[in-house]
Amino acid sequence: MDMLTDSLAGIGPFFTYLVIGLALIALFKVIYSALTPYDEWGLVKQEQNQAAGIGIGGALIGFTLALAAAAANSVSLMDYVLWAGVALVAQLLAFTVVRLVILPGLVEKIEQNNIAAAIVLAAINICVGLLNAACMSY
């Protein structure tokens, strides 16, 4: 019985970090969608725009990779939330750089369901998330 009690001792912090993480993912989705000049969710839901789905999917994966590293390496809940903020800023910067430098015309390409542009955007978002996650292992 002691082994079971010891194993479940971390269940409270687990759920705390999980719930906060899910809330942070939802917050990221709202902020990221507000930054993009097109409505990803509207394009996906109403027009079944695959490019918009790929783009937002890559952004969510990239952010969540960094968020997972923040959860694994943080020393407190506040530390976790602060590093989540760093991850959020990194992902927003990634979108901005892709939009303005790497793929000018990205907005129009996503709205026109250009899968190639969406794959580049998603890949860069995931790369930034992986790099961000690795850098959080201080």
mmCIF file of N, CA and C in Angstrom:
data_model
loop_
_atom_site.group_PDB
_atom_site.id
_atom_site.type_symbol
_atom_site.label_atom_id
_atom_site.label_comp_id
_atom_site.label_asym_id
_atom_site.label_seq_id
_atom_site.Cartn_x
_atom_site.Cartn_y
_atom_site.Cartn_z
ATOM 1 N N MET A 1 0.817 -1.200 0.000
ATOM 2 C CA MET A 1 0.000 0.000 0.000
ATOM 3 C C MET A 1 0.857 1.258 0.000
ATOM 4 N N ASP A 2 1.999 1.225 0.713
ATOM 5 C CA ASP A 2 2.869 2.392 0.756
ATOM 6 C C ASP A 2 3.415 2.733 -0.622
ATOM 7 N N MET A 3 3.685 1.698 -1.442
ATOM 8 C CA MET A 3 4.209 1.952 -2.778
ATOM 9 C C MET A 3 3.171 2.689 -3.619
ATOM 10 N N LEU A 4 1.914 2.294 -3.499
ATOM 11 C CA LEU A 4 0.845 2.959 -4.240
ATOM 12 C C LEU A 4 0.689 4.399 -3.768
ATOM 13 N N THR A 5 0.718 4.607 -2.479
ATOM 14 C CA THR A 5 0.609 5.959 -1.920
ATOM 15 C C THR A 5 1.773 6.822 -2.382
ATOM 16 N N ASP A 6 2.970 6.262 -2.364
ATOM 17 C CA ASP A 6 4.143 7.007 -2.828
ATOM 18 C C ASP A 6 4.025 7.343 -4.311
ATOM 19 N N SER A 7 3.541 6.378 -5.104
ATOM 20 C CA SER A 7 3.407 6.597 -6.535
ATOM 21 C C SER A 7 2.405 7.689 -6.856
ATOM 22 N N LEU A 8 1.344 7.759 -6.082
ATOM 23 C CA LEU A 8 0.289 8.741 -6.344
ATOM 24 C C LEU A 8 0.503 10.069 -5.630
ATOM 25 N N ALA A 9 1.609 10.216 -4.934
ATOM 26 C CA ALA A 9 1.873 11.460 -4.193
ATOM 27 C C ALA A 9 1.938 12.668 -5.123
ATOM 28 N N GLY A 10 2.343 12.470 -6.359
ATOM 29 C CA GLY A 10 2.472 13.581 -7.293
ATOM 30 C C GLY A 10 1.232 13.843 -8.127
ATOM 31 N N ILE A 11 0.106 13.199 -7.806
ATOM 32 C CA ILE A 11 -1.095 13.348 -8.629
ATOM 33 C C ILE A 11 -1.638 14.784 -8.594
ATOM 34 N N GLY A 12 -1.548 15.434 -7.461
ATOM 35 C CA GLY A 12 -2.020 16.821 -7.351
ATOM 36 C C GLY A 12 -1.247 17.764 -8.263
ATOM 37 N N PRO A 13 0.086 17.771 -8.134
ATOM 38 C CA PRO A 13 0.872 18.611 -9.039
ATOM 39 C C PRO A 13 0.686 18.233 -10.510
ATOM 40 N N PHE A 14 0.560 16.939 -10.795
ATOM 41 C CA PHE A 14 0.325 16.504 -12.170
ATOM 42 C C PHE A 14 -0.910 17.182 -12.740
ATOM 43 N N PHE A 15 -2.027 17.090 -12.035
ATOM 44 C CA PHE A 15 -3.256 17.690 -12.543
ATOM 45 C C PHE A 15 -3.165 19.213 -12.594
ATOM 46 N N THR A 16 -2.483 19.799 -11.648
ATOM 47 C CA THR A 16 -2.310 21.254 -11.659
ATOM 48 C C THR A 16 -1.557 21.694 -12.914
ATOM 49 N N TYR A 17 -0.427 21.046 -13.183
ATOM 50 C CA TYR A 17 0.350 21.390 -14.376
ATOM 51 C C TYR A 17 -0.425 21.065 -15.656
ATOM 52 N N LEU A 18 -1.164 19.964 -15.668
ATOM 53 C CA LEU A 18 -1.936 19.586 -16.848
ATOM 54 C C LEU A 18 -3.025 20.611 -17.142
ATOM 55 N N VAL A 19 -3.790 20.979 -16.137
ATOM 56 C CA VAL A 19 -4.883 21.938 -16.339
ATOM 57 C C VAL A 19 -4.333 23.302 -16.760
ATOM 58 N N ILE A 20 -3.274 23.737 -16.109
ATOM 59 C CA ILE A 20 -2.665 25.011 -16.492
ATOM 60 C C ILE A 20 -2.119 24.915 -17.918
ATOM 61 N N GLY A 21 -1.492 23.795 -18.262
ATOM 62 C CA GLY A 21 -0.971 23.603 -19.613
ATOM 63 C C GLY A 21 -2.070 23.662 -20.661
ATOM 64 N N LEU A 22 -3.191 23.002 -20.404
ATOM 65 C CA LEU A 22 -4.308 23.040 -21.354
ATOM 66 C C LEU A 22 -4.857 24.454 -21.498
ATOM 67 N N ALA A 23 -4.923 25.169 -20.381
ATOM 68 C CA ALA A 23 -5.382 26.565 -20.435
ATOM 69 C C ALA A 23 -4.386 27.419 -21.234
ATOM 70 N N LEU A 24 -3.100 27.166 -21.070
ATOM 71 C CA LEU A 24 -2.083 27.915 -21.813
ATOM 72 C C LEU A 24 -2.149 27.608 -23.305
ATOM 73 N N ILE A 25 -2.436 26.363 -23.665
ATOM 74 C CA ILE A 25 -2.602 26.011 -25.080
ATOM 75 C C ILE A 25 -3.796 26.760 -25.659
ATOM 76 N N ALA A 26 -4.894 26.795 -24.927
ATOM 77 C CA ALA A 26 -6.078 27.528 -25.390
ATOM 78 C C ALA A 26 -5.767 29.020 -25.525
ATOM 79 N N LEU A 27 -5.055 29.572 -24.555
ATOM 80 C CA LEU A 27 -4.660 30.984 -24.621
ATOM 81 C C LEU A 27 -3.758 31.237 -25.829
ATOM 82 N N PHE A 28 -2.811 30.339 -26.066
ATOM 83 C CA PHE A 28 -1.938 30.476 -27.227
ATOM 84 C C PHE A 28 -2.761 30.499 -28.508
ATOM 85 N N LYS A 29 -3.709 29.601 -28.628
ATOM 86 C CA LYS A 29 -4.550 29.531 -29.832
ATOM 87 C C LYS A 29 -5.273 30.859 -30.051
ATOM 88 N N VAL A 30 -5.800 31.445 -28.988
ATOM 89 C CA VAL A 30 -6.516 32.716 -29.097
ATOM 90 C C VAL A 30 -5.563 33.833 -29.519
ATOM 91 N N ILE A 31 -4.405 33.921 -28.881
ATOM 92 C CA ILE A 31 -3.445 34.984 -29.195
ATOM 93 C C ILE A 31 -2.877 34.795 -30.599
ATOM 94 N N TYR A 32 -2.504 33.576 -30.949
ATOM 95 C CA TYR A 32 -1.959 33.303 -32.278
ATOM 96 C C TYR A 32 -2.985 33.644 -33.351
ATOM 97 N N SER A 33 -4.227 33.251 -33.133
ATOM 98 C CA SER A 33 -5.290 33.542 -34.101
ATOM 99 C C SER A 33 -5.541 35.044 -34.222
ATOM 100 N N ALA A 34 -5.391 35.766 -33.115
ATOM 101 C CA ALA A 34 -5.570 37.220 -33.166
ATOM 102 C C ALA A 34 -4.436 37.882 -33.942
ATOM 103 N N LEU A 35 -3.232 37.303 -33.880
ATOM 104 C CA LEU A 35 -2.083 37.868 -34.583
ATOM 105 C C LEU A 35 -2.172 37.632 -36.086
ATOM 106 N N THR A 36 -2.668 36.493 -36.484
ATOM 107 C CA THR A 36 -2.742 36.192 -37.911
ATOM 108 C C THR A 36 -3.856 37.014 -38.542
ATOM 109 N N PRO A 37 -3.607 37.543 -39.725
ATOM 110 C CA PRO A 37 -4.615 38.399 -40.361
ATOM 111 C C PRO A 37 -5.746 37.618 -41.027
ATOM 112 N N TYR A 38 -5.756 36.327 -40.876
ATOM 113 C CA TYR A 38 -6.853 35.513 -41.403
ATOM 114 C C TYR A 38 -7.411 34.675 -40.262
ATOM 115 N N ASP A 39 -8.615 34.214 -40.404
ATOM 116 C CA ASP A 39 -9.285 33.426 -39.373
ATOM 117 C C ASP A 39 -9.077 31.943 -39.653
ATOM 118 N N GLU A 40 -8.027 31.355 -39.024
ATOM 119 C CA GLU A 40 -7.724 29.950 -39.259
ATOM 120 C C GLU A 40 -8.928 29.058 -39.018
ATOM 121 N N TRP A 41 -9.573 29.275 -37.878
ATOM 122 C CA TRP A 41 -10.677 28.389 -37.490
ATOM 123 C C TRP A 41 -11.845 28.533 -38.451
ATOM 124 N N GLY A 42 -12.110 29.744 -38.900
ATOM 125 C CA GLY A 42 -13.165 29.940 -39.886
ATOM 126 C C GLY A 42 -12.809 29.275 -41.209
ATOM 127 N N LEU A 43 -11.550 29.420 -41.632
ATOM 128 C CA LEU A 43 -11.109 28.791 -42.877
ATOM 129 C C LEU A 43 -11.199 27.265 -42.781
ATOM 130 N N VAL A 44 -10.844 26.723 -41.635
ATOM 131 C CA VAL A 44 -10.882 25.271 -41.462
ATOM 132 C C VAL A 44 -12.328 24.774 -41.364
ATOM 133 N N LYS A 45 -13.124 25.425 -40.530
ATOM 134 C CA LYS A 45 -14.496 24.952 -40.287
ATOM 135 C C LYS A 45 -15.428 25.184 -41.472
ATOM 136 N N GLN A 46 -15.357 26.369 -42.035
ATOM 137 C CA GLN A 46 -16.334 26.728 -43.064
ATOM 138 C C GLN A 46 -15.877 26.368 -44.475
ATOM 139 N N GLU A 47 -14.579 26.492 -44.737
ATOM 140 C CA GLU A 47 -14.087 26.268 -46.095
ATOM 141 C C GLU A 47 -13.257 24.993 -46.213
ATOM 142 N N GLN A 48 -13.072 24.308 -45.093
ATOM 143 C CA GLN A 48 -12.234 23.109 -45.061
ATOM 144 C C GLN A 48 -10.873 23.382 -45.686
ATOM 145 N N ASN A 49 -10.304 24.525 -45.334
ATOM 146 C CA ASN A 49 -9.016 24.959 -45.858
ATOM 147 C C ASN A 49 -7.910 24.168 -45.155
ATOM 148 N N GLN A 50 -7.294 23.250 -45.881
ATOM 149 C CA GLN A 50 -6.249 22.395 -45.313
ATOM 150 C C GLN A 50 -5.005 23.192 -44.949
ATOM 151 N N ALA A 51 -4.671 24.193 -45.724
ATOM 152 C CA ALA A 51 -3.483 25.003 -45.441
ATOM 153 C C ALA A 51 -3.610 25.693 -44.087
ATOM 154 N N ALA A 52 -4.773 26.230 -43.798
ATOM 155 C CA ALA A 52 -4.991 26.882 -42.500
ATOM 156 C C ALA A 52 -4.871 25.864 -41.371
ATOM 157 N N GLY A 53 -5.391 24.667 -41.584
ATOM 158 C CA GLY A 53 -5.291 23.612 -40.578
ATOM 159 C C GLY A 53 -3.857 23.187 -40.326
ATOM 160 N N ILE A 54 -3.094 23.057 -41.393
ATOM 161 C CA ILE A 54 -1.682 22.685 -41.259
ATOM 162 C C ILE A 54 -0.919 23.788 -40.532
ATOM 163 N N GLY A 55 -1.179 25.035 -40.891
ATOM 164 C CA GLY A 55 -0.476 26.160 -40.269
ATOM 165 C C GLY A 55 -0.733 26.260 -38.778
ATOM 166 N N ILE A 56 -1.986 26.241 -38.381
ATOM 167 C CA ILE A 56 -2.305 26.352 -36.953
ATOM 168 C C ILE A 56 -1.887 25.090 -36.208
ATOM 169 N N GLY A 57 -1.975 23.946 -36.889
ATOM 170 C CA GLY A 57 -1.528 22.700 -36.261
ATOM 171 C C GLY A 57 -0.048 22.735 -35.932
ATOM 172 N N GLY A 58 0.769 23.211 -36.864
ATOM 173 C CA GLY A 58 2.208 23.328 -36.617
ATOM 174 C C GLY A 58 2.512 24.295 -35.489
ATOM 175 N N ALA A 59 1.768 25.391 -35.445
ATOM 176 C CA ALA A 59 1.971 26.367 -34.366
ATOM 177 C C ALA A 59 1.621 25.760 -33.011
ATOM 178 N N LEU A 60 0.524 25.029 -32.949
ATOM 179 C CA LEU A 60 0.115 24.392 -31.687
ATOM 180 C C LEU A 60 1.131 23.335 -31.255
ATOM 181 N N ILE A 61 1.616 22.534 -32.200
ATOM 182 C CA ILE A 61 2.622 21.525 -31.865
ATOM 183 C C ILE A 61 3.899 22.197 -31.375
ATOM 184 N N GLY A 62 4.360 23.219 -32.092
ATOM 185 C CA GLY A 62 5.578 23.915 -31.686
ATOM 186 C C GLY A 62 5.464 24.506 -30.295
ATOM 187 N N PHE A 63 4.343 25.158 -30.024
ATOM 188 C CA PHE A 63 4.143 25.743 -28.696
ATOM 189 C C PHE A 63 4.089 24.654 -27.633
ATOM 190 N N THR A 64 3.384 23.567 -27.911
ATOM 191 C CA THR A 64 3.215 22.512 -26.915
ATOM 192 C C THR A 64 4.527 21.785 -26.637
ATOM 193 N N LEU A 65 5.386 21.643 -27.636
ATOM 194 C CA LEU A 65 6.712 21.054 -27.392
ATOM 195 C C LEU A 65 7.484 21.891 -26.372
ATOM 196 N N ALA A 66 7.477 23.194 -26.571
ATOM 197 C CA ALA A 66 8.164 24.081 -25.630
ATOM 198 C C ALA A 66 7.471 24.090 -24.269
ATOM 199 N N LEU A 67 6.155 24.040 -24.277
ATOM 200 C CA LEU A 67 5.398 24.014 -23.025
ATOM 201 C C LEU A 67 5.726 22.751 -22.231
ATOM 202 N N ALA A 68 5.869 21.630 -22.928
ATOM 203 C CA ALA A 68 6.230 20.382 -22.255
ATOM 204 C C ALA A 68 7.613 20.492 -21.607
ATOM 205 N N ALA A 69 8.551 21.119 -22.302
ATOM 206 C CA ALA A 69 9.882 21.312 -21.724
ATOM 207 C C ALA A 69 9.814 22.236 -20.521
ATOM 208 N N ALA A 70 8.975 23.257 -20.612
ATOM 209 C CA ALA A 70 8.817 24.165 -19.474
ATOM 210 C C ALA A 70 8.258 23.413 -18.270
ATOM 211 N N ALA A 71 7.296 22.534 -18.500
ATOM 212 C CA ALA A 71 6.721 21.746 -17.399
ATOM 213 C C ALA A 71 7.778 20.822 -16.794
ATOM 214 N N ALA A 72 8.570 20.207 -17.648
ATOM 215 C CA ALA A 72 9.570 19.249 -17.169
ATOM 216 C C ALA A 72 10.723 19.923 -16.428
ATOM 217 N N ASN A 73 11.032 21.159 -16.775
ATOM 218 C CA ASN A 73 12.218 21.813 -16.212
ATOM 219 C C ASN A 73 11.923 22.935 -15.223
ATOM 220 N N SER A 74 10.670 23.282 -15.055
ATOM 221 C CA SER A 74 10.367 24.409 -14.167
ATOM 222 C C SER A 74 10.547 24.015 -12.702
ATOM 223 N N VAL A 75 10.810 25.017 -11.902
ATOM 224 C CA VAL A 75 10.998 24.781 -10.468
ATOM 225 C C VAL A 75 9.765 25.169 -9.653
ATOM 226 N N SER A 76 8.795 25.785 -10.317
ATOM 227 C CA SER A 76 7.552 26.174 -9.651
ATOM 228 C C SER A 76 6.498 26.444 -10.715
ATOM 229 N N LEU A 77 5.261 26.608 -10.274
ATOM 230 C CA LEU A 77 4.194 26.939 -11.214
ATOM 231 C C LEU A 77 4.448 28.284 -11.894
ATOM 232 N N MET A 78 4.927 29.247 -11.143
ATOM 233 C CA MET A 78 5.211 30.562 -11.714
ATOM 234 C C MET A 78 6.309 30.449 -12.768
ATOM 235 N N ASP A 79 7.333 29.675 -12.490
ATOM 236 C CA ASP A 79 8.409 29.442 -13.446
ATOM 237 C C ASP A 79 7.844 28.809 -14.722
ATOM 238 N N TYR A 80 6.968 27.848 -14.567
ATOM 239 C CA TYR A 80 6.310 27.177 -15.690
ATOM 240 C C TYR A 80 5.551 28.179 -16.554
ATOM 241 N N VAL A 81 4.762 29.019 -15.920
ATOM 242 C CA VAL A 81 3.964 30.002 -16.656
ATOM 243 C C VAL A 81 4.860 31.036 -17.333
ATOM 244 N N LEU A 82 5.915 31.463 -16.662
ATOM 245 C CA LEU A 82 6.840 32.431 -17.268
ATOM 246 C C LEU A 82 7.522 31.857 -18.508
ATOM 247 N N TRP A 83 7.980 30.603 -18.437
ATOM 248 C CA TRP A 83 8.618 29.984 -19.598
ATOM 249 C C TRP A 83 7.602 29.696 -20.695
ATOM 250 N N ALA A 84 6.368 29.464 -20.331
ATOM 251 C CA ALA A 84 5.307 29.325 -21.341
ATOM 252 C C ALA A 84 5.159 30.647 -22.098
ATOM 253 N N GLY A 85 5.290 31.751 -21.382
ATOM 254 C CA GLY A 85 5.252 33.065 -22.029
ATOM 255 C C GLY A 85 6.394 33.246 -23.013
ATOM 256 N N VAL A 86 7.576 32.763 -22.649
ATOM 257 C CA VAL A 86 8.723 32.813 -23.561
ATOM 258 C C VAL A 86 8.415 31.985 -24.815
ATOM 259 N N ALA A 87 7.860 30.807 -24.628
ATOM 260 C CA ALA A 87 7.507 29.939 -25.761
ATOM 261 C C ALA A 87 6.470 30.612 -26.656
ATOM 262 N N LEU A 88 5.501 31.259 -26.055
ATOM 263 C CA LEU A 88 4.460 31.947 -26.814
ATOM 264 C C LEU A 88 5.073 33.051 -27.673
ATOM 265 N N VAL A 89 5.933 33.838 -27.096
ATOM 266 C CA VAL A 89 6.583 34.918 -27.847
ATOM 267 C C VAL A 89 7.422 34.346 -28.992
ATOM 268 N N ALA A 90 8.144 33.262 -28.733
ATOM 269 C CA ALA A 90 8.968 32.649 -29.781
ATOM 270 C C ALA A 90 8.111 32.190 -30.949
ATOM 271 N N GLN A 91 6.960 31.592 -30.672
ATOM 272 C CA GLN A 91 6.087 31.118 -31.744
ATOM 273 C C GLN A 91 5.486 32.289 -32.522
ATOM 274 N N LEU A 92 5.119 33.347 -31.833
ATOM 275 C CA LEU A 92 4.572 34.519 -32.513
ATOM 276 C C LEU A 92 5.638 35.169 -33.399
ATOM 277 N N LEU A 93 6.871 35.197 -32.906
ATOM 278 C CA LEU A 93 7.969 35.740 -33.716
ATOM 279 C C LEU A 93 8.223 34.857 -34.942
ATOM 280 N N ALA A 94 8.112 33.554 -34.758
ATOM 281 C CA ALA A 94 8.313 32.634 -35.889
ATOM 282 C C ALA A 94 7.299 32.927 -36.991
ATOM 283 N N PHE A 95 6.032 33.083 -36.613
ATOM 284 C CA PHE A 95 5.013 33.386 -37.617
ATOM 285 C C PHE A 95 5.331 34.707 -38.314
ATOM 286 N N THR A 96 5.717 35.700 -37.538
ATOM 287 C CA THR A 96 5.994 37.021 -38.097
ATOM 288 C C THR A 96 7.165 36.972 -39.075
ATOM 289 N N VAL A 97 8.224 36.240 -38.728
ATOM 290 C CA VAL A 97 9.380 36.130 -39.618
ATOM 291 C C VAL A 97 9.001 35.388 -40.897
ATOM 292 N N VAL A 98 8.239 34.310 -40.765
ATOM 293 C CA VAL A 98 7.812 33.579 -41.964
ATOM 294 C C VAL A 98 6.975 34.493 -42.847
ATOM 295 N N ARG A 99 6.055 35.201 -42.236
ATOM 296 C CA ARG A 99 5.139 36.061 -43.000
ATOM 297 C C ARG A 99 5.854 37.213 -43.696
ATOM 298 N N LEU A 100 6.792 37.842 -43.000
ATOM 299 C CA LEU A 100 7.414 39.050 -43.544
ATOM 300 C C LEU A 100 8.709 38.805 -44.301
ATOM 301 N N VAL A 101 9.436 37.733 -43.977
ATOM 302 C CA VAL A 101 10.769 37.542 -44.552
ATOM 303 C C VAL A 101 10.833 36.306 -45.459
ATOM 304 N N ILE A 102 10.433 35.178 -44.934
ATOM 305 C CA ILE A 102 10.644 33.918 -45.650
ATOM 306 C C ILE A 102 9.613 33.703 -46.759
ATOM 307 N N LEU A 103 8.352 33.957 -46.455
ATOM 308 C CA LEU A 103 7.280 33.741 -47.436
ATOM 309 C C LEU A 103 6.375 34.967 -47.537
ATOM 310 N N PRO A 104 6.868 36.036 -48.143
ATOM 311 C CA PRO A 104 5.964 37.172 -48.343
ATOM 312 C C PRO A 104 4.734 36.691 -49.119
ATOM 313 N N GLY A 105 3.596 37.204 -48.767
ATOM 314 C CA GLY A 105 2.365 36.742 -49.405
ATOM 315 C C GLY A 105 1.782 35.520 -48.719
ATOM 316 N N LEU A 106 2.327 35.166 -47.544
ATOM 317 C CA LEU A 106 1.856 33.984 -46.818
ATOM 318 C C LEU A 106 0.359 34.034 -46.547
ATOM 319 N N VAL A 107 -0.129 35.193 -46.155
ATOM 320 C CA VAL A 107 -1.545 35.327 -45.818
ATOM 321 C C VAL A 107 -2.416 34.911 -47.004
ATOM 322 N N GLU A 108 -2.103 35.446 -48.157
ATOM 323 C CA GLU A 108 -2.886 35.111 -49.350
ATOM 324 C C GLU A 108 -2.743 33.635 -49.697
ATOM 325 N N LYS A 109 -1.537 33.104 -49.527
ATOM 326 C CA LYS A 109 -1.300 31.693 -49.841
ATOM 327 C C LYS A 109 -2.124 30.779 -48.941
ATOM 328 N N ILE A 110 -2.187 31.096 -47.657
ATOM 329 C CA ILE A 110 -2.991 30.281 -46.741
ATOM 330 C C ILE A 110 -4.466 30.398 -47.108
ATOM 331 N N GLU A 111 -4.923 31.618 -47.360
ATOM 332 C CA GLU A 111 -6.330 31.810 -47.728
ATOM 333 C C GLU A 111 -6.681 31.083 -49.022
ATOM 334 N N GLN A 112 -5.698 30.929 -49.920
ATOM 335 C CA GLN A 112 -5.913 30.224 -51.190
ATOM 336 C C GLN A 112 -5.655 28.723 -51.061
ATOM 337 N N ASN A 113 -5.468 28.253 -49.841
ATOM 338 C CA ASN A 113 -5.271 26.830 -49.548
ATOM 339 C C ASN A 113 -3.987 26.282 -50.172
ATOM 340 N N ASN A 114 -2.921 27.082 -50.146
ATOM 341 C CA ASN A 114 -1.629 26.667 -50.680
ATOM 342 C C ASN A 114 -0.950 25.761 -49.646
ATOM 343 N N ILE A 115 -0.976 24.468 -49.896
ATOM 344 C CA ILE A 115 -0.455 23.478 -48.951
ATOM 345 C C ILE A 115 1.053 23.629 -48.763
ATOM 346 N N ALA A 116 1.787 23.905 -49.830
ATOM 347 C CA ALA A 116 3.245 24.038 -49.725
ATOM 348 C C ALA A 116 3.626 25.146 -48.740
ATOM 349 N N ALA A 117 2.967 26.283 -48.829
ATOM 350 C CA ALA A 117 3.253 27.392 -47.907
ATOM 351 C C ALA A 117 2.901 26.992 -46.473
ATOM 352 N N ALA A 118 1.803 26.284 -46.317
ATOM 353 C CA ALA A 118 1.388 25.855 -44.978
ATOM 354 C C ALA A 118 2.379 24.873 -44.373
ATOM 355 N N ILE A 119 2.927 23.991 -45.186
ATOM 356 C CA ILE A 119 3.911 23.026 -44.688
ATOM 357 C C ILE A 119 5.175 23.748 -44.224
ATOM 358 N N VAL A 120 5.613 24.751 -44.985
ATOM 359 C CA VAL A 120 6.794 25.530 -44.572
ATOM 360 C C VAL A 120 6.499 26.241 -43.248
ATOM 361 N N LEU A 121 5.348 26.873 -43.139
ATOM 362 C CA LEU A 121 4.973 27.555 -41.900
ATOM 363 C C LEU A 121 4.928 26.573 -40.734
ATOM 364 N N ALA A 122 4.276 25.437 -40.913
ATOM 365 C CA ALA A 122 4.164 24.440 -39.845
ATOM 366 C C ALA A 122 5.542 23.908 -39.452
ATOM 367 N N ALA A 123 6.373 23.620 -40.447
ATOM 368 C CA ALA A 123 7.706 23.086 -40.158
ATOM 369 C C ALA A 123 8.545 24.090 -39.365
ATOM 370 N N ILE A 124 8.498 25.345 -39.743
ATOM 371 C CA ILE A 124 9.260 26.359 -39.010
ATOM 372 C C ILE A 124 8.721 26.502 -37.587
ATOM 373 N N ASN A 125 7.411 26.483 -37.432
ATOM 374 C CA ASN A 125 6.830 26.551 -36.083
ATOM 375 C C ASN A 125 7.270 25.373 -35.224
ATOM 376 N N ILE A 126 7.301 24.187 -35.794
ATOM 377 C CA ILE A 126 7.727 23.003 -35.037
ATOM 378 C C ILE A 126 9.222 23.091 -34.724
ATOM 379 N N CYS A 127 10.032 23.528 -35.689
ATOM 380 C CA CYS A 127 11.469 23.701 -35.449
ATOM 381 C C CYS A 127 11.732 24.691 -34.321
ATOM 382 N N VAL A 128 11.029 25.809 -34.346
ATOM 383 C CA VAL A 128 11.197 26.812 -33.291
ATOM 384 C C VAL A 128 10.772 26.223 -31.936
ATOM 385 N N GLY A 129 9.685 25.467 -31.932
ATOM 386 C CA GLY A 129 9.242 24.827 -30.691
ATOM 387 C C GLY A 129 10.260 23.835 -30.153
ATOM 388 N N LEU A 130 10.844 23.023 -31.043
ATOM 389 C CA LEU A 130 11.868 22.059 -30.617
ATOM 390 C C LEU A 130 13.106 22.766 -30.066
ATOM 391 N N LEU A 131 13.551 23.781 -30.775
ATOM 392 C CA LEU A 131 14.723 24.531 -30.321
ATOM 393 C C LEU A 131 14.431 25.223 -28.994
ATOM 394 N N ASN A 132 13.274 25.823 -28.904
ATOM 395 C CA ASN A 132 12.847 26.480 -27.667
ATOM 396 C C ASN A 132 12.836 25.466 -26.523
ATOM 397 N N ALA A 133 12.280 24.276 -26.779
ATOM 398 C CA ALA A 133 12.216 23.248 -25.743
ATOM 399 C C ALA A 133 13.616 22.832 -25.289
ATOM 400 N N ALA A 134 14.517 22.646 -26.246
ATOM 401 C CA ALA A 134 15.881 22.243 -25.901
ATOM 402 C C ALA A 134 16.594 23.315 -25.074
ATOM 403 N N CYS A 135 16.331 24.572 -25.401
ATOM 404 C CA CYS A 135 16.972 25.674 -24.686
ATOM 405 C C CYS A 135 16.418 25.837 -23.271
ATOM 406 N N MET A 136 15.279 25.258 -22.992
ATOM 407 C CA MET A 136 14.686 25.365 -21.657
ATOM 408 C C MET A 136 15.229 24.331 -20.688
ATOM 409 N N SER A 137 16.098 23.461 -21.136
ATOM 410 C CA SER A 137 16.635 22.423 -20.244
ATOM 411 C C SER A 137 17.878 22.946 -19.540
ATOM 412 N N TYR A 138 17.687 24.006 -18.795
ATOM 413 C CA TYR A 138 18.785 24.662 -18.097
ATOM 414 C C TYR A 138 19.198 23.915 -16.854
#
